[in-house]
mmCIF file of C-alpha atoms in Angstrom:
data_model
loop_
_atom_site.group_PDB
_atom_site.id
_atom_site.type_symbol
_atom_site.label_atom_id
_atom_site.label_comp_id
_atom_site.label_asym_id
_atom_site.label_seq_id
_atom_site.Cartn_x
_atom_site.Cartn_y
_atom_site.Cartn_z
ATOM 1 C CA MET Z 1 6.708 -27.215 63.661
ATOM 2 C CA ALA Z 2 5.648 -28.347 60.190
ATOM 3 C CA ILE Z 3 2.254 -29.102 58.688
ATOM 4 C CA LEU Z 4 2.389 -31.412 55.674
ATOM 5 C CA MET Z 5 -0.563 -30.787 53.371
ATOM 6 C CA ALA Z 6 -1.768 -34.063 51.846
ATOM 7 C CA ALA Z 7 -5.554 -33.717 51.655
ATOM 8 C CA GLY Z 8 -5.798 -32.710 48.003
ATOM 9 C CA TYR Z 9 -7.292 -34.750 45.173
ATOM 10 C CA SER Z 10 -4.452 -34.359 42.631
ATOM 11 C CA ARG Z 11 -6.708 -34.820 39.611
ATOM 12 C CA ARG Z 12 -3.891 -33.968 37.161
ATOM 13 C CA PHE Z 13 -2.066 -37.121 38.269
ATOM 14 C CA GLY Z 14 -4.759 -39.373 36.779
ATOM 15 C CA ALA Z 15 -6.660 -42.255 38.350
ATOM 16 C CA GLN Z 16 -3.922 -43.275 40.779
ATOM 17 C CA ASP Z 17 -3.737 -41.601 44.178
ATOM 18 C CA LYS Z 18 -0.574 -39.532 43.815
ATOM 19 C CA ARG Z 19 0.213 -39.818 47.500
ATOM 20 C CA ARG Z 20 0.535 -43.606 47.126
ATOM 21 C CA ALA Z 21 2.814 -43.461 44.075
ATOM 22 C CA GLN Z 22 6.116 -45.245 44.751
ATOM 23 C CA LEU Z 23 8.997 -42.799 44.805
ATOM 24 C CA THR Z 24 11.440 -45.522 45.832
ATOM 25 C CA ASP Z 25 11.111 -49.256 46.421
ATOM 26 C CA GLU Z 26 10.536 -48.522 50.101
ATOM 27 C CA GLN Z 27 8.567 -45.272 50.164
ATOM 28 C CA THR Z 28 5.500 -43.654 48.703
ATOM 29 C CA LEU Z 29 5.733 -40.069 47.511
ATOM 30 C CA LEU Z 30 3.969 -38.857 50.658
ATOM 31 C CA ALA Z 31 6.085 -40.970 53.020
ATOM 32 C CA ALA Z 32 9.317 -39.766 51.391
ATOM 33 C CA THR Z 33 8.248 -36.125 51.697
ATOM 34 C CA LEU Z 34 7.341 -36.675 55.348
ATOM 35 C CA ALA Z 35 10.625 -38.452 56.113
ATOM 36 C CA ARG Z 36 12.603 -35.510 54.735
ATOM 37 C CA ALA Z 37 10.581 -32.932 56.678
ATOM 38 C CA GLN Z 38 10.869 -34.869 59.935
ATOM 39 C CA GLN Z 39 14.649 -34.486 59.818
ATOM 40 C CA ALA Z 40 14.282 -30.710 60.157
ATOM 41 C CA PHE Z 41 11.066 -30.330 62.133
ATOM 42 C CA PRO Z 42 10.726 -32.371 65.329
ATOM 43 C CA LEU Z 43 7.027 -31.504 65.545
ATOM 44 C CA MET Z 44 5.004 -32.653 62.523
ATOM 45 C CA ARG Z 45 1.360 -33.025 61.558
ATOM 46 C CA VAL Z 46 0.113 -34.587 58.317
ATOM 47 C CA VAL Z 47 -3.179 -33.233 56.965
ATOM 48 C CA LEU Z 48 -5.441 -35.850 55.366
ATOM 49 C CA ARG Z 49 -9.026 -36.115 54.203
ATOM 50 C CA GLU Z 50 -11.536 -37.531 56.660
ATOM 51 C CA ASP Z 51 -11.805 -40.873 54.852
ATOM 52 C CA ASP Z 52 -8.086 -41.430 54.240
ATOM 53 C CA ASP Z 53 -6.314 -44.503 55.625
ATOM 54 C CA PRO Z 54 -2.828 -43.304 56.684
ATOM 55 C CA GLN Z 55 -1.283 -46.786 56.423
ATOM 56 C CA ALA Z 56 -2.580 -47.208 52.868
ATOM 57 C CA LEU Z 57 -0.715 -43.988 52.051
ATOM 58 C CA GLY Z 58 2.534 -45.465 53.365
ATOM 59 C CA LEU Z 59 2.490 -43.667 56.712
ATOM 60 C CA ALA Z 60 3.424 -45.248 60.022
ATOM 61 C CA MET Z 61 0.689 -45.894 62.571
ATOM 62 C CA THR Z 62 2.340 -43.357 64.880
ATOM 63 C CA THR Z 63 2.205 -40.484 62.363
ATOM 64 C CA PRO Z 64 0.346 -37.507 63.903
ATOM 65 C CA ILE Z 65 -2.658 -36.825 61.669
ATOM 66 C CA ILE Z 66 -4.995 -33.849 61.295
ATOM 67 C CA ARG Z 67 -8.251 -34.434 59.430
ATOM 68 C CA ALA Z 68 -9.442 -31.718 57.037
ATOM 69 C CA PRO Z 69 -13.251 -31.912 56.831
ATOM 70 C CA ARG Z 70 -13.337 -29.179 54.156
ATOM 71 C CA ALA Z 71 -10.655 -30.738 51.941
ATOM 72 C CA ALA Z 72 -12.960 -30.884 48.920
ATOM 73 C CA ARG Z 73 -13.117 -27.068 48.958
ATOM 74 C CA GLY Z 74 -9.411 -26.756 48.174
ATOM 75 C CA LEU Z 75 -5.967 -26.113 49.644
ATOM 76 C CA GLY Z 76 -6.964 -22.936 51.461
ATOM 77 C CA ALA Z 77 -9.773 -24.723 53.282
ATOM 78 C CA SER Z 78 -7.421 -27.550 54.281
ATOM 79 C CA ILE Z 79 -4.844 -25.078 55.586
ATOM 80 C CA GLY Z 80 -7.600 -23.373 57.554
ATOM 81 C CA ASP Z 81 -8.712 -26.679 59.077
ATOM 82 C CA ALA Z 82 -5.128 -27.600 59.977
ATOM 83 C CA ILE Z 83 -4.182 -24.266 61.540
ATOM 84 C CA ALA Z 84 -7.417 -24.158 63.530
ATOM 85 C CA THR Z 85 -6.562 -27.604 64.923
ATOM 86 C CA VAL Z 86 -2.961 -26.833 65.881
ATOM 87 C CA SER Z 87 -4.005 -23.495 67.391
ATOM 88 C CA ARG Z 88 -6.234 -25.350 69.856
ATOM 89 C CA ASP Z 89 -3.674 -28.023 70.748
ATOM 90 C CA PRO Z 90 -2.259 -27.356 74.244
ATOM 91 C CA ASP Z 91 0.826 -29.424 73.395
ATOM 92 C CA LEU Z 92 1.679 -26.858 70.705
ATOM 93 C CA ALA Z 93 1.007 -23.733 72.758
ATOM 94 C CA GLU Z 94 4.689 -22.725 72.750
ATOM 95 C CA VAL Z 95 5.205 -23.178 69.001
ATOM 96 C CA ALA Z 96 6.241 -19.869 67.406
ATOM 97 C CA ALA Z 97 5.740 -20.740 63.728
ATOM 98 C CA ALA Z 98 4.415 -23.400 61.382
ATOM 99 C CA ALA Z 99 5.948 -24.459 58.083
ATOM 100 C CA VAL Z 100 3.290 -25.320 55.510
ATOM 101 C CA LEU Z 101 4.744 -28.018 53.257
ATOM 102 C CA LEU Z 102 3.155 -29.757 50.292
ATOM 103 C CA GLY Z 103 2.980 -33.553 50.314
ATOM 104 C CA ASP Z 104 4.326 -33.874 46.753
ATOM 105 C CA MET Z 105 7.661 -32.091 47.248
ATOM 106 C CA PRO Z 106 10.271 -34.628 48.407
ATOM 107 C CA ALA Z 107 13.268 -32.933 46.770
ATOM 108 C CA ILE Z 108 13.618 -29.910 49.065
ATOM 109 C CA SER Z 109 17.055 -30.132 50.634
ATOM 110 C CA LEU Z 110 17.459 -30.749 54.328
ATOM 111 C CA ALA Z 111 19.745 -27.707 54.517
ATOM 112 C CA THR Z 112 16.939 -25.488 53.201
ATOM 113 C CA LEU Z 113 14.409 -26.844 55.671
ATOM 114 C CA ARG Z 114 16.785 -26.460 58.602
ATOM 115 C CA ARG Z 115 17.749 -22.934 57.612
ATOM 116 C CA LEU Z 116 14.122 -21.825 57.386
ATOM 117 C CA GLN Z 117 13.285 -23.525 60.650
ATOM 118 C CA GLY Z 118 16.152 -21.715 62.362
ATOM 119 C CA LEU Z 119 15.024 -18.301 61.096
ATOM 120 C CA ALA Z 120 11.310 -18.635 61.909
ATOM 121 C CA ASP Z 121 9.646 -16.507 64.565
ATOM 122 C CA ALA Z 122 6.134 -15.619 65.700
ATOM 123 C CA SER Z 123 5.742 -12.463 63.608
ATOM 124 C CA THR Z 124 7.249 -13.308 60.224
ATOM 125 C CA ILE Z 125 6.289 -15.077 56.997
ATOM 126 C CA LEU Z 126 9.338 -16.808 55.507
ATOM 127 C CA ARG Z 127 9.651 -18.267 52.026
ATOM 128 C CA PRO Z 128 12.678 -19.657 50.191
ATOM 129 C CA ARG Z 129 13.761 -18.166 46.845
ATOM 130 C CA HIS Z 130 15.884 -19.815 44.159
ATOM 131 C CA ALA Z 131 16.781 -18.543 40.682
ATOM 132 C CA GLY Z 132 14.651 -15.458 41.237
ATOM 133 C CA ARG Z 133 11.458 -17.337 42.109
ATOM 134 C CA PRO Z 134 9.868 -18.047 45.496
ATOM 135 C CA GLY Z 135 9.046 -21.631 46.360
ATOM 136 C CA HIS Z 136 8.014 -23.881 49.237
ATOM 137 C CA PRO Z 137 7.614 -24.327 52.113
ATOM 138 C CA VAL Z 138 6.149 -21.139 53.552
ATOM 139 C CA LEU Z 139 6.588 -20.568 57.278
ATOM 140 C CA PHE Z 140 3.955 -18.544 59.111
ATOM 141 C CA GLY Z 141 4.560 -17.000 62.507
ATOM 142 C CA ARG Z 142 1.921 -17.684 65.135
ATOM 143 C CA GLU Z 143 0.681 -14.089 64.958
ATOM 144 C CA LEU Z 144 -0.713 -14.947 61.504
ATOM 145 C CA TRP Z 145 -2.460 -18.162 62.536
ATOM 146 C CA ARG Z 146 -5.812 -16.554 63.336
ATOM 147 C CA GLU Z 147 -6.049 -15.334 59.728
ATOM 148 C CA LEU Z 148 -4.855 -18.657 58.343
ATOM 149 C CA ALA Z 149 -7.541 -20.516 60.282
ATOM 150 C CA LEU Z 150 -10.198 -18.550 58.383
ATOM 151 C CA LEU Z 151 -8.940 -19.573 54.935
ATOM 152 C CA ASP Z 152 -11.333 -21.234 52.509
ATOM 153 C CA GLY Z 153 -11.334 -22.260 48.857
ATOM 154 C CA ASP Z 154 -8.369 -23.236 46.693
ATOM 155 C CA GLN Z 155 -6.087 -20.182 46.745
ATOM 156 C CA GLY Z 156 -3.921 -21.310 49.611
ATOM 157 C CA ALA Z 157 -2.443 -18.489 51.678
ATOM 158 C CA ARG Z 158 -1.458 -16.134 48.847
ATOM 159 C CA GLU Z 159 -3.819 -13.400 49.990
ATOM 160 C CA ILE Z 160 -2.455 -13.433 53.532
ATOM 161 C CA ILE Z 161 1.078 -13.099 52.161
ATOM 162 C CA ARG Z 162 -0.067 -10.208 49.955
ATOM 163 C CA GLN Z 163 -1.713 -8.415 52.896
ATOM 164 C CA HIS Z 164 1.412 -8.499 55.081
ATOM 165 C CA PRO Z 165 4.364 -7.191 53.042
ATOM 166 C CA ALA Z 166 6.130 -5.877 56.140
ATOM 167 C CA ARG Z 167 6.142 -9.354 57.696
ATOM 168 C CA TYR Z 168 7.204 -11.186 54.528
ATOM 169 C CA ARG Z 169 10.823 -12.259 53.921
ATOM 170 C CA GLU Z 170 12.275 -14.315 51.095
ATOM 171 C CA ILE Z 171 15.392 -16.319 51.930
ATOM 172 C CA ALA Z 172 17.826 -17.028 49.085
ATOM 173 C CA VAL Z 173 18.746 -20.723 48.850
ATOM 174 C CA ALA Z 174 20.778 -22.827 46.428
ATOM 175 C CA ASP Z 175 18.038 -25.431 46.123
ATOM 176 C CA GLY Z 176 15.951 -26.076 43.027
ATOM 177 C CA GLY Z 177 13.910 -28.566 45.048
ATOM 178 C CA ILE Z 178 11.784 -25.709 46.406
ATOM 179 C CA HIS Z 179 10.110 -25.564 42.974
ATOM 180 C CA CYS Z 180 9.854 -29.312 42.328
ATOM 181 C CA ASP Z 181 6.316 -30.519 42.978
ATOM 182 C CA ILE Z 182 4.965 -33.673 41.366
ATOM 183 C CA ASP Z 183 1.744 -33.085 39.418
ATOM 184 C CA THR Z 184 1.870 -35.865 36.801
ATOM 185 C CA PRO Z 185 3.218 -39.443 36.632
ATOM 186 C CA ALA Z 186 5.866 -38.276 34.150
ATOM 187 C CA GLU Z 187 7.232 -35.795 36.692
ATOM 188 C CA LEU Z 188 7.641 -38.621 39.203
ATOM 189 C CA GLN Z 189 10.249 -40.304 37.013
ATOM 190 C CA GLY Z 190 13.764 -39.468 38.042
ATOM 191 C CA VAL Z 191 12.733 -37.404 41.064
ATOM 192 C CA MET Z 192 14.616 -38.542 44.118
ATOM 193 C CA PRO Z 193 15.010 -36.820 47.459
ATOM 194 C CA GLN Z 194 18.136 -34.681 47.588
ATOM 195 C CA ASP Z 195 21.140 -35.595 49.654
ATOM 196 C CA ARG Z 196 20.657 -35.837 53.390
ATOM 197 C CA ARG Z 197 22.722 -32.750 54.248
#
């Protein structure tokens, strides 16, 4: 499964809500990122703040949403909220791993997402690498979920990755999109989702 993190405040983007920025004539940045991820991960959850209106963000009414009550505390807290929720969901009891994707990264290739999804298992942390640098998404096996659910603050899951070197694998990919997150309006210009392969 995949968990799309979209509960942040994106203050570097300026006054506009980055998630609502138009990537194409038809899609917001968040909706385009979700559409790409859904092609590789049949099970998806989108993580939003408690007061967010999914339709105002360009999401369909049927989009499965997780609310992150601690979103203001940072990415780590939102990941913790999300993992705690999916861990308790009986419909997801057989899921072996969760890909943590960022809502501002629409350019990751479908081939990369499918490759990572195919390699995931319950005991491993997987991360793509391109041009010598790791990128996103990061896939966490279910055996790590208990630790993820305890996350707080704004450091994401870096510490959990650091504490489990024997479980951690980087997968080489030919995909610069794993590094392409949108932090400013200028970075939005010219960024289009990669081909559909």
